[in-house]
JSON list of C-alpha atoms and ligand atoms in Angstrom, two decimals:
[
{"chain": "A", "resi": 1279, "resn": "UNK", "atom": "CA", "xyz": [22.62, 157.01, 64.92]},
{"chain": "A", "resi": 1280, "resn": "UNK", "atom": "CA", "xyz": [26.35, 157.07, 64.04]},
{"chain": "A", "resi": 1281, "resn": "UNK", "atom": "CA", "xyz": [27.86, 155.96, 60.75]},
{"chain": "A", "resi": 1282, "resn": "UNK", "atom": "CA", "xyz": [27.61, 152.23, 60.07]},
{"chain": "A", "resi": 1283, "resn": "UNK", "atom": "CA", "xyz": [31.31, 152.04, 59.35]},
{"chain": "A", "resi": 1284, "resn": "UNK", "atom": "CA", "xyz": [34.46, 154.15, 59.29]},
{"chain": "A", "resi": 1285, "resn": "UNK", "atom": "CA", "xyz": [37.84, 153.90, 57.57]},
{"chain": "A", "resi": 1286, "resn": "UNK", "atom": "CA", "xyz": [41.31, 153.68, 59.08]},
{"chain": "A", "resi": 1287, "resn": "UNK", "atom": "CA", "xyz": [44.77, 152.32, 58.25]},
{"chain": "A", "resi": 1288, "resn": "UNK", "atom": "CA", "xyz": [45.20, 148.56, 58.66]},
{"chain": "A", "resi": 1289, "resn": "UNK", "atom": "CA", "xyz": [47.05, 147.27, 61.72]},
{"chain": "A", "resi": 1290, "resn": "UNK", "atom": "CA", "xyz": [48.92, 143.95, 62.14]},
{"chain": "A", "resi": 1291, "resn": "UNK", "atom": "CA", "xyz": [46.04, 142.64, 64.28]},
{"chain": "A", "resi": 1292, "resn": "UNK", "atom": "CA", "xyz": [43.64, 143.04, 61.33]},
{"chain": "A", "resi": 1293, "resn": "UNK", "atom": "CA", "xyz": [45.52, 140.74, 59.00]},
{"chain": "A", "resi": 1294, "resn": "UNK", "atom": "CA", "xyz": [43.89, 137.48, 60.06]},
{"chain": "A", "resi": 1295, "resn": "UNK", "atom": "CA", "xyz": [40.47, 138.93, 59.20]},
{"chain": "A", "resi": 1296, "resn": "UNK", "atom": "CA", "xyz": [41.68, 140.47, 55.95]},
{"chain": "A", "resi": 1297, "resn": "UNK", "atom": "CA", "xyz": [43.43, 137.30, 54.76]},
{"chain": "A", "resi": 1298, "resn": "UNK", "atom": "CA", "xyz": [40.22, 135.42, 55.52]},
{"chain": "A", "resi": 1299, "resn": "UNK", "atom": "CA", "xyz": [38.16, 137.89, 53.43]},
{"chain": "A", "resi": 1300, "resn": "UNK", "atom": "CA", "xyz": [40.69, 137.53, 50.59]},
{"chain": "A", "resi": 1301, "resn": "UNK", "atom": "CA", "xyz": [40.67, 133.73, 50.79]},
{"chain": "A", "resi": 1302, "resn": "UNK", "atom": "CA", "xyz": [36.87, 133.66, 50.48]},
{"chain": "A", "resi": 1303, "resn": "UNK", "atom": "CA", "xyz": [37.34, 135.35, 47.09]},
{"chain": "A", "resi": 1304, "resn": "UNK", "atom": "CA", "xyz": [40.06, 132.93, 45.99]},
{"chain": "A", "resi": 1305, "resn": "UNK", "atom": "CA", "xyz": [42.72, 135.58, 46.45]},
{"chain": "A", "resi": 1306, "resn": "UNK", "atom": "CA", "xyz": [46.23, 135.11, 47.86]},
{"chain": "A", "resi": 1307, "resn": "UNK", "atom": "CA", "xyz": [47.20, 136.06, 51.41]},
{"chain": "A", "resi": 1308, "resn": "UNK", "atom": "CA", "xyz": [48.24, 139.72, 51.73]},
{"chain": "A", "resi": 1309, "resn": "UNK", "atom": "CA", "xyz": [51.97, 140.52, 51.95]},
{"chain": "A", "resi": 1310, "resn": "UNK", "atom": "CA", "xyz": [51.51, 142.79, 55.01]},
{"chain": "A", "resi": 1311, "resn": "UNK", "atom": "CA", "xyz": [49.43, 145.71, 56.22]},
{"chain": "A", "resi": 1312, "resn": "UNK", "atom": "CA", "xyz": [51.23, 148.45, 54.25]},
{"chain": "A", "resi": 1313, "resn": "UNK", "atom": "CA", "xyz": [48.99, 150.61, 52.04]},
{"chain": "A", "resi": 1314, "resn": "UNK", "atom": "CA", "xyz": [45.82, 148.92, 53.27]},
{"chain": "A", "resi": 1315, "resn": "UNK", "atom": "CA", "xyz": [42.81, 150.92, 54.42]},
{"chain": "A", "resi": 1316, "resn": "UNK", "atom": "CA", "xyz": [40.18, 149.05, 56.40]},
{"chain": "A", "resi": 1317, "resn": "UNK", "atom": "CA", "xyz": [36.48, 149.70, 56.85]},
{"chain": "A", "resi": 1318, "resn": "UNK", "atom": "CA", "xyz": [35.44, 148.82, 60.40]},
{"chain": "A", "resi": 1319, "resn": "UNK", "atom": "CA", "xyz": [32.02, 148.49, 62.01]},
{"chain": "A", "resi": 1320, "resn": "UNK", "atom": "CA", "xyz": [30.92, 150.24, 65.22]},
{"chain": "A", "resi": 1321, "resn": "UNK", "atom": "CA", "xyz": [32.77, 147.56, 67.22]},
{"chain": "A", "resi": 1322, "resn": "UNK", "atom": "CA", "xyz": [35.99, 148.29, 65.35]},
{"chain": "A", "resi": 1323, "resn": "UNK", "atom": "CA", "xyz": [35.88, 144.95, 63.49]},
{"chain": "A", "resi": 1324, "resn": "UNK", "atom": "CA", "xyz": [37.00, 144.90, 59.84]},
{"chain": "A", "resi": 1325, "resn": "UNK", "atom": "CA", "xyz": [34.19, 144.56, 57.28]},
{"chain": "A", "resi": 1326, "resn": "UNK", "atom": "CA", "xyz": [36.22, 145.30, 54.16]},
{"chain": "A", "resi": 1327, "resn": "UNK", "atom": "CA", "xyz": [39.55, 146.59, 52.91]},
{"chain": "A", "resi": 1328, "resn": "UNK", "atom": "CA", "xyz": [41.36, 148.10, 49.97]},
{"chain": "A", "resi": 1329, "resn": "UNK", "atom": "CA", "xyz": [45.06, 147.52, 49.36]},
{"chain": "A", "resi": 1330, "resn": "UNK", "atom": "CA", "xyz": [47.08, 149.62, 46.93]},
{"chain": "A", "resi": 1331, "resn": "UNK", "atom": "CA", "xyz": [50.12, 148.57, 44.96]},
{"chain": "A", "resi": 1332, "resn": "UNK", "atom": "CA", "xyz": [52.10, 150.67, 42.47]},
{"chain": "A", "resi": 1333, "resn": "UNK", "atom": "CA", "xyz": [53.74, 150.26, 39.09]},
{"chain": "A", "resi": 1334, "resn": "UNK", "atom": "CA", "xyz": [57.27, 151.47, 38.36]},
{"chain": "A", "resi": 1335, "resn": "UNK", "atom": "CA", "xyz": [55.95, 154.98, 37.59]},
{"chain": "A", "resi": 1336, "resn": "UNK", "atom": "CA", "xyz": [54.20, 155.18, 40.95]},
{"chain": "A", "resi": 1337, "resn": "UNK", "atom": "CA", "xyz": [50.68, 154.82, 39.53]},
{"chain": "A", "resi": 1338, "resn": "UNK", "atom": "CA", "xyz": [48.43, 153.27, 42.20]},
{"chain": "A", "resi": 1339, "resn": "UNK", "atom": "CA", "xyz": [46.73, 149.92, 41.56]},
{"chain": "A", "resi": 1340, "resn": "UNK", "atom": "CA", "xyz": [43.82, 148.55, 43.57]},
{"chain": "A", "resi": 1341, "resn": "UNK", "atom": "CA", "xyz": [45.08, 145.10, 44.50]},
{"chain": "A", "resi": 1342, "resn": "UNK", "atom": "CA", "xyz": [42.64, 144.04, 45.88]},
{"chain": "A", "resi": 1343, "resn": "UNK", "atom": "CA", "xyz": [39.41, 145.43, 47.31]},
{"chain": "A", "resi": 1344, "resn": "UNK", "atom": "CA", "xyz": [37.12, 143.08, 49.22]},
{"chain": "A", "resi": 1345, "resn": "UNK", "atom": "CA", "xyz": [33.98, 143.77, 51.26]},
{"chain": "A", "resi": 1346, "resn": "UNK", "atom": "CA", "xyz": [32.77, 140.93, 53.48]},
{"chain": "A", "resi": 1347, "resn": "UNK", "atom": "CA", "xyz": [29.64, 139.53, 51.86]},
{"chain": "A", "resi": 1348, "resn": "UNK", "atom": "CA", "xyz": [27.08, 140.48, 54.55]},
{"chain": "A", "resi": 1349, "resn": "UNK", "atom": "CA", "xyz": [28.33, 144.09, 54.27]},
{"chain": "A", "resi": 1350, "resn": "UNK", "atom": "CA", "xyz": [27.97, 144.44, 50.51]},
{"chain": "A", "resi": 1351, "resn": "UNK", "atom": "CA", "xyz": [25.56, 147.04, 49.18]},
{"chain": "A", "resi": 1352, "resn": "UNK", "atom": "CA", "xyz": [26.04, 149.52, 52.03]},
{"chain": "A", "resi": 1353, "resn": "UNK", "atom": "CA", "xyz": [28.53, 151.84, 50.36]},
{"chain": "A", "resi": 1354, "resn": "UNK", "atom": "CA", "xyz": [31.67, 150.31, 51.91]},
{"chain": "A", "resi": 1355, "resn": "UNK", "atom": "CA", "xyz": [33.31, 149.59, 48.54]},
{"chain": "A", "resi": 1356, "resn": "UNK", "atom": "CA", "xyz": [32.49, 153.09, 47.27]},
{"chain": "A", "resi": 1357, "resn": "UNK", "atom": "CA", "xyz": [33.93, 154.69, 50.43]},
{"chain": "A", "resi": 1358, "resn": "UNK", "atom": "CA", "xyz": [37.16, 152.66, 50.15]},
{"chain": "A", "resi": 1359, "resn": "UNK", "atom": "CA", "xyz": [37.65, 153.56, 46.47]},
{"chain": "A", "resi": 1360, "resn": "UNK", "atom": "CA", "xyz": [36.83, 157.26, 47.01]},
{"chain": "A", "resi": 1361, "resn": "UNK", "atom": "CA", "xyz": [39.26, 157.35, 49.93]},
{"chain": "A", "resi": 1362, "resn": "UNK", "atom": "CA", "xyz": [42.04, 155.79, 47.80]},
{"chain": "A", "resi": 1363, "resn": "UNK", "atom": "CA", "xyz": [41.29, 158.02, 44.83]},
{"chain": "A", "resi": 1364, "resn": "UNK", "atom": "CA", "xyz": [41.31, 161.19, 46.94]},
{"chain": "A", "resi": 1365, "resn": "UNK", "atom": "CA", "xyz": [44.84, 160.28, 48.09]},
{"chain": "A", "resi": 1366, "resn": "UNK", "atom": "CA", "xyz": [46.22, 159.05, 44.77]},
{"chain": "A", "resi": 1367, "resn": "UNK", "atom": "CA", "xyz": [44.41, 161.05, 42.08]},
{"chain": "A", "resi": 1368, "resn": "UNK", "atom": "CA", "xyz": [44.51, 158.04, 39.74]},
{"chain": "A", "resi": 1369, "resn": "UNK", "atom": "CA", "xyz": [43.69, 154.37, 40.22]},
{"chain": "A", "resi": 1370, "resn": "UNK", "atom": "CA", "xyz": [44.14, 151.45, 37.85]},
{"chain": "A", "resi": 1371, "resn": "UNK", "atom": "CA", "xyz": [43.18, 147.81, 38.17]},
{"chain": "A", "resi": 1372, "resn": "UNK", "atom": "CA", "xyz": [42.08, 144.69, 36.35]},
{"chain": "A", "resi": 1373, "resn": "UNK", "atom": "CA", "xyz": [38.42, 144.17, 37.25]},
{"chain": "A", "resi": 1374, "resn": "UNK", "atom": "CA", "xyz": [36.84, 140.78, 37.49]},
{"chain": "A", "resi": 1375, "resn": "UNK", "atom": "CA", "xyz": [33.94, 140.73, 35.05]},
{"chain": "A", "resi": 1376, "resn": "UNK", "atom": "CA", "xyz": [31.37, 140.50, 37.85]},
{"chain": "A", "resi": 1377, "resn": "UNK", "atom": "CA", "xyz": [32.76, 143.71, 39.42]},
{"chain": "A", "resi": 1378, "resn": "UNK", "atom": "CA", "xyz": [32.93, 145.82, 36.25]},
{"chain": "A", "resi": 1379, "resn": "UNK", "atom": "CA", "xyz": [29.48, 147.34, 37.00]},
{"chain": "A", "resi": 1380, "resn": "UNK", "atom": "CA", "xyz": [30.69, 148.44, 40.44]},
{"chain": "A", "resi": 1381, "resn": "UNK", "atom": "CA", "xyz": [33.70, 150.23, 38.99]},
{"chain": "A", "resi": 1382, "resn": "UNK", "atom": "CA", "xyz": [31.62, 151.80, 36.21]},
{"chain": "A", "resi": 1383, "resn": "UNK", "atom": "CA", "xyz": [29.28, 153.22, 38.86]},
{"chain": "A", "resi": 1384, "resn": "UNK", "atom": "CA", "xyz": [32.28, 154.89, 40.48]},
{"chain": "A", "resi": 1385, "resn": "UNK", "atom": "CA", "xyz": [33.44, 156.44, 37.21]},
{"chain": "A", "resi": 1386, "resn": "UNK", "atom": "CA", "xyz": [36.14, 153.98, 36.10]},
{"chain": "A", "resi": 1387, "resn": "UNK", "atom": "CA", "xyz": [36.67, 153.70, 32.32]},
{"chain": "A", "resi": 1388, "resn": "UNK", "atom": "CA", "xyz": [38.10, 150.75, 30.36]},
{"chain": "A", "resi": 1389, "resn": "UNK", "atom": "CA", "xyz": [41.80, 150.72, 29.44]},
{"chain": "A", "resi": 1390, "resn": "UNK", "atom": "CA", "xyz": [43.66, 148.60, 26.91]},
{"chain": "A", "resi": 1391, "resn": "UNK", "atom": "CA", "xyz": [45.73, 145.69, 28.22]},
{"chain": "A", "resi": 1392, "resn": "UNK", "atom": "CA", "xyz": [48.99, 147.43, 27.38]},
{"chain": "A", "resi": 1393, "resn": "UNK", "atom": "CA", "xyz": [48.05, 150.33, 29.69]},
{"chain": "A", "resi": 1394, "resn": "UNK", "atom": "CA", "xyz": [48.10, 148.20, 32.84]},
{"chain": "A", "resi": 1395, "resn": "UNK", "atom": "CA", "xyz": [51.03, 146.71, 34.71]},
{"chain": "A", "resi": 1396, "resn": "UNK", "atom": "CA", "xyz": [49.91, 143.15, 35.37]},
{"chain": "A", "resi": 1397, "resn": "UNK", "atom": "CA", "xyz": [52.50, 142.75, 38.11]},
{"chain": "A", "resi": 1398, "resn": "UNK", "atom": "CA", "xyz": [51.12, 145.74, 40.07]},
{"chain": "A", "resi": 1399, "resn": "UNK", "atom": "CA", "xyz": [47.60, 144.46, 39.41]},
{"chain": "A", "resi": 1400, "resn": "UNK", "atom": "CA", "xyz": [48.67, 140.93, 40.52]},
{"chain": "A", "resi": 1401, "resn": "UNK", "atom": "CA", "xyz": [46.82, 139.43, 37.61]},
{"chain": "A", "resi": 1402, "resn": "UNK", "atom": "CA", "xyz": [48.00, 136.57, 35.45]},
{"chain": "A", "resi": 1403, "resn": "UNK", "atom": "CA", "xyz": [44.93, 136.51, 33.24]},
{"chain": "A", "resi": 1404, "resn": "UNK", "atom": "CA", "xyz": [46.77, 134.92, 30.28]},
{"chain": "A", "resi": 1405, "resn": "UNK", "atom": "CA", "xyz": [47.42, 131.76, 32.30]},
{"chain": "A", "resi": 1406, "resn": "UNK", "atom": "CA", "xyz": [44.11, 131.74, 34.17]},
{"chain": "A", "resi": 1407, "resn": "UNK", "atom": "CA", "xyz": [41.90, 128.69, 33.51]},
{"chain": "A", "resi": 1408, "resn": "UNK", "atom": "CA", "xyz": [38.67, 130.69, 34.14]},
{"chain": "A", "resi": 1409, "resn": "UNK", "atom": "CA", "xyz": [39.58, 133.74, 32.05]},
{"chain": "A", "resi": 1410, "resn": "UNK", "atom": "CA", "xyz": [36.66, 133.27, 29.67]},
{"chain": "A", "resi": 1411, "resn": "UNK", "atom": "CA", "xyz": [34.01, 133.02, 32.43]},
{"chain": "A", "resi": 1412, "resn": "UNK", "atom": "CA", "xyz": [35.64, 135.85, 34.41]},
{"chain": "A", "resi": 1413, "resn": "UNK", "atom": "CA", "xyz": [35.83, 138.38, 31.59]},
{"chain": "A", "resi": 1414, "resn": "UNK", "atom": "CA", "xyz": [38.56, 140.55, 33.16]},
{"chain": "A", "resi": 1415, "resn": "UNK", "atom": "CA", "xyz": [38.75, 144.20, 32.12]},
{"chain": "A", "resi": 1416, "resn": "UNK", "atom": "CA", "xyz": [41.57, 146.73, 32.72]},
{"chain": "A", "resi": 1417, "resn": "UNK", "atom": "CA", "xyz": [40.11, 149.98, 34.10]},
{"chain": "A", "resi": 1418, "resn": "UNK", "atom": "CA", "xyz": [41.17, 153.42, 35.31]},
{"chain": "A", "resi": 1419, "resn": "UNK", "atom": "CA", "xyz": [39.74, 156.23, 37.42]},
{"chain": "A", "resi": 1420, "resn": "UNK", "atom": "CA", "xyz": [41.45, 159.56, 36.85]},
{"chain": "B", "resi": 2136, "resn": "COA", "atom": "C1", "xyz": [32.91, 144.67, 44.37]},
{"chain": "B", "resi": 2136, "resn": "COA", "atom": "C2", "xyz": [32.70, 144.99, 45.86]},
{"chain": "B", "resi": 2136, "resn": "COA", "atom": "C3", "xyz": [34.01, 145.48, 46.45]},
{"chain": "B", "resi": 2136, "resn": "COA", "atom": "C4", "xyz": [31.63, 146.10, 45.99]},
{"chain": "B", "resi": 2136, "resn": "COA", "atom": "O1", "xyz": [31.55, 146.50, 47.35]},
{"chain": "B", "resi": 2136, "resn": "COA", "atom": "P1", "xyz": [30.18, 147.06, 48.00]},
{"chain": "B", "resi": 2136, "resn": "COA", "atom": "O2", "xyz": [30.49, 147.58, 49.34]},
{"chain": "B", "resi": 2136, "resn": "COA", "atom": "O3", "xyz": [29.10, 146.04, 47.88]},
{"chain": "B", "resi": 2136, "resn": "COA", "atom": "O4", "xyz": [29.84, 148.27, 46.98]},
{"chain": "B", "resi": 2136, "resn": "COA", "atom": "P2", "xyz": [28.95, 149.57, 47.29]},
{"chain": "B", "resi": 2136, "resn": "COA", "atom": "O5", "xyz": [27.84, 149.19, 48.22]},
{"chain": "B", "resi": 2136, "resn": "COA", "atom": "O6", "xyz": [29.84, 150.68, 47.72]},
{"chain": "B", "resi": 2136, "resn": "COA", "atom": "O7", "xyz": [28.36, 149.88, 45.85]},
{"chain": "B", "resi": 2136, "resn": "COA", "atom": "C5", "xyz": [28.59, 151.11, 45.16]},
{"chain": "B", "resi": 2136, "resn": "COA", "atom": "C6", "xyz": [27.68, 151.13, 43.93]},
{"chain": "B", "resi": 2136, "resn": "COA", "atom": "O8", "xyz": [28.07, 150.06, 43.05]},
{"chain": "B", "resi": 2136, "resn": "COA", "atom": "C7", "xyz": [26.95, 149.20, 42.80]},
{"chain": "B", "resi": 2136, "resn": "COA", "atom": "N1", "xyz": [27.49, 147.84, 42.74]},
{"chain": "B", "resi": 2136, "resn": "COA", "atom": "C8", "xyz": [28.10, 147.15, 43.74]},
{"chain": "B", "resi": 2136, "resn": "COA", "atom": "N2", "xyz": [28.51, 145.95, 43.29]},
{"chain": "B", "resi": 2136, "resn": "COA", "atom": "C9", "xyz": [28.14, 145.88, 41.98]},
{"chain": "B", "resi": 2136, "resn": "COA", "atom": "C10", "xyz": [28.29, 144.90, 40.95]},
{"chain": "B", "resi": 2136, "resn": "COA", "atom": "N3", "xyz": [28.92, 143.74, 41.18]},
{"chain": "B", "resi": 2136, "resn": "COA", "atom": "N4", "xyz": [27.79, 145.18, 39.73]},
{"chain": "B", "resi": 2136, "resn": "COA", "atom": "C11", "xyz": [27.16, 146.36, 39.46]},
{"chain": "B", "resi": 2136, "resn": "COA", "atom": "N5", "xyz": [27.01, 147.35, 40.39]},
{"chain": "B", "resi": 2136, "resn": "COA", "atom": "C12", "xyz": [27.49, 147.09, 41.63]},
{"chain": "B", "resi": 2136, "resn": "COA", "atom": "C13", "xyz": [26.03, 149.40, 44.01]},
{"chain": "B", "resi": 2136, "resn": "COA", "atom": "O9", "xyz": [24.71, 149.07, 43.67]},
{"chain": "B", "resi": 2136, "resn": "COA", "atom": "C14", "xyz": [26.22, 150.87, 44.30]},
{"chain": "B", "resi": 2136, "resn": "COA", "atom": "O10", "xyz": [25.44, 151.63, 43.39]},
{"chain": "B", "resi": 2136, "resn": "COA", "atom": "P3", "xyz": [24.63, 152.94, 43.91]},
{"chain": "B", "resi": 2136, "resn": "COA", "atom": "O11", "xyz": [25.67, 153.88, 44.43]},
{"chain": "B", "resi": 2136, "resn": "COA", "atom": "O12", "xyz": [23.92, 153.41, 42.70]},
{"chain": "B", "resi": 2136, "resn": "COA", "atom": "O13", "xyz": [23.73, 152.46, 45.00]},
{"chain": "B", "resi": 2136, "resn": "COA", "atom": "C15", "xyz": [32.17, 143.75, 46.64]},
{"chain": "B", "resi": 2136, "resn": "COA", "atom": "O14", "xyz": [31.04, 143.23, 45.96]},
{"chain": "B", "resi": 2136, "resn": "COA", "atom": "C16", "xyz": [33.20, 142.64, 46.79]},
{"chain": "B", "resi": 2136, "resn": "COA", "atom": "O15", "xyz": [33.97, 142.61, 47.75]},
{"chain": "B", "resi": 2136, "resn": "COA", "atom": "N6", "xyz": [33.19, 141.64, 45.86]},
{"chain": "B", "resi": 2136, "resn": "COA", "atom": "C17", "xyz": [34.08, 140.48, 45.95]},
{"chain": "B", "resi": 2136, "resn": "COA", "atom": "C18", "xyz": [35.53, 140.83, 45.75]},
{"chain": "B", "resi": 2136, "resn": "COA", "atom": "C19", "xyz": [35.75, 141.42, 44.38]},
{"chain": "B", "resi": 2136, "resn": "COA", "atom": "O16", "xyz": [35.22, 140.98, 43.38]},
{"chain": "B", "resi": 2136, "resn": "COA", "atom": "N7", "xyz": [36.57, 142.50, 44.39]},
{"chain": "B", "resi": 2136, "resn": "COA", "atom": "C20", "xyz": [36.89, 143.19, 43.18]},
{"chain": "B", "resi": 2136, "resn": "COA", "atom": "C21", "xyz": [37.94, 142.44, 42.43]},
{"chain": "B", "resi": 2136, "resn": "COA", "atom": "S1", "xyz": [38.15, 143.19, 40.83]}
]
């Protein structure tokens, strides 16, 4: 049996799927397919993706990562993060509270709020009406 999924760069034809995955998580549409890696199933259909952004010093930010819900728990998220980390050497992000355990499993450690660029992380937690329930946490893998 082959691998359940593989990773490749995103292509323009993927964006409808990826925007749909993002919208299901209440996230904005993606600005384009640059710096996006996609996990695809054996039919070549996207099942998850990880997009990277960067701050003014070139530090990479995960912004965002989404695995389609029926594909969660199969190592897709881990593979996408390990792939990004192996290219970048350092990753930062603001984790939603419900995803903190995922990032901890992969070795991310908490950061203080002044160590993250909220623009690169695309987070406006200060003005978010569900901040308290969400429990966002800045994190880093280095
Ligand atoms: C977070 C997310 C990307 C994880 O993707 P996934 O493919 O299910 O993760 P994996 O299967 O690779 O899990 C890797 C490890 O993390 C653990 N894990 C996954 N999600 C977890 C969670 N929410 N809390 C605690 N641990 C978690 C898994 O059990 C696994 O542990 P193991 O290696 O000991 O078996 C996925 O749940 C998702 O898309 N969520 C919605 C979007 C989102 O919240 N994105 C992050 C925004 S900050």
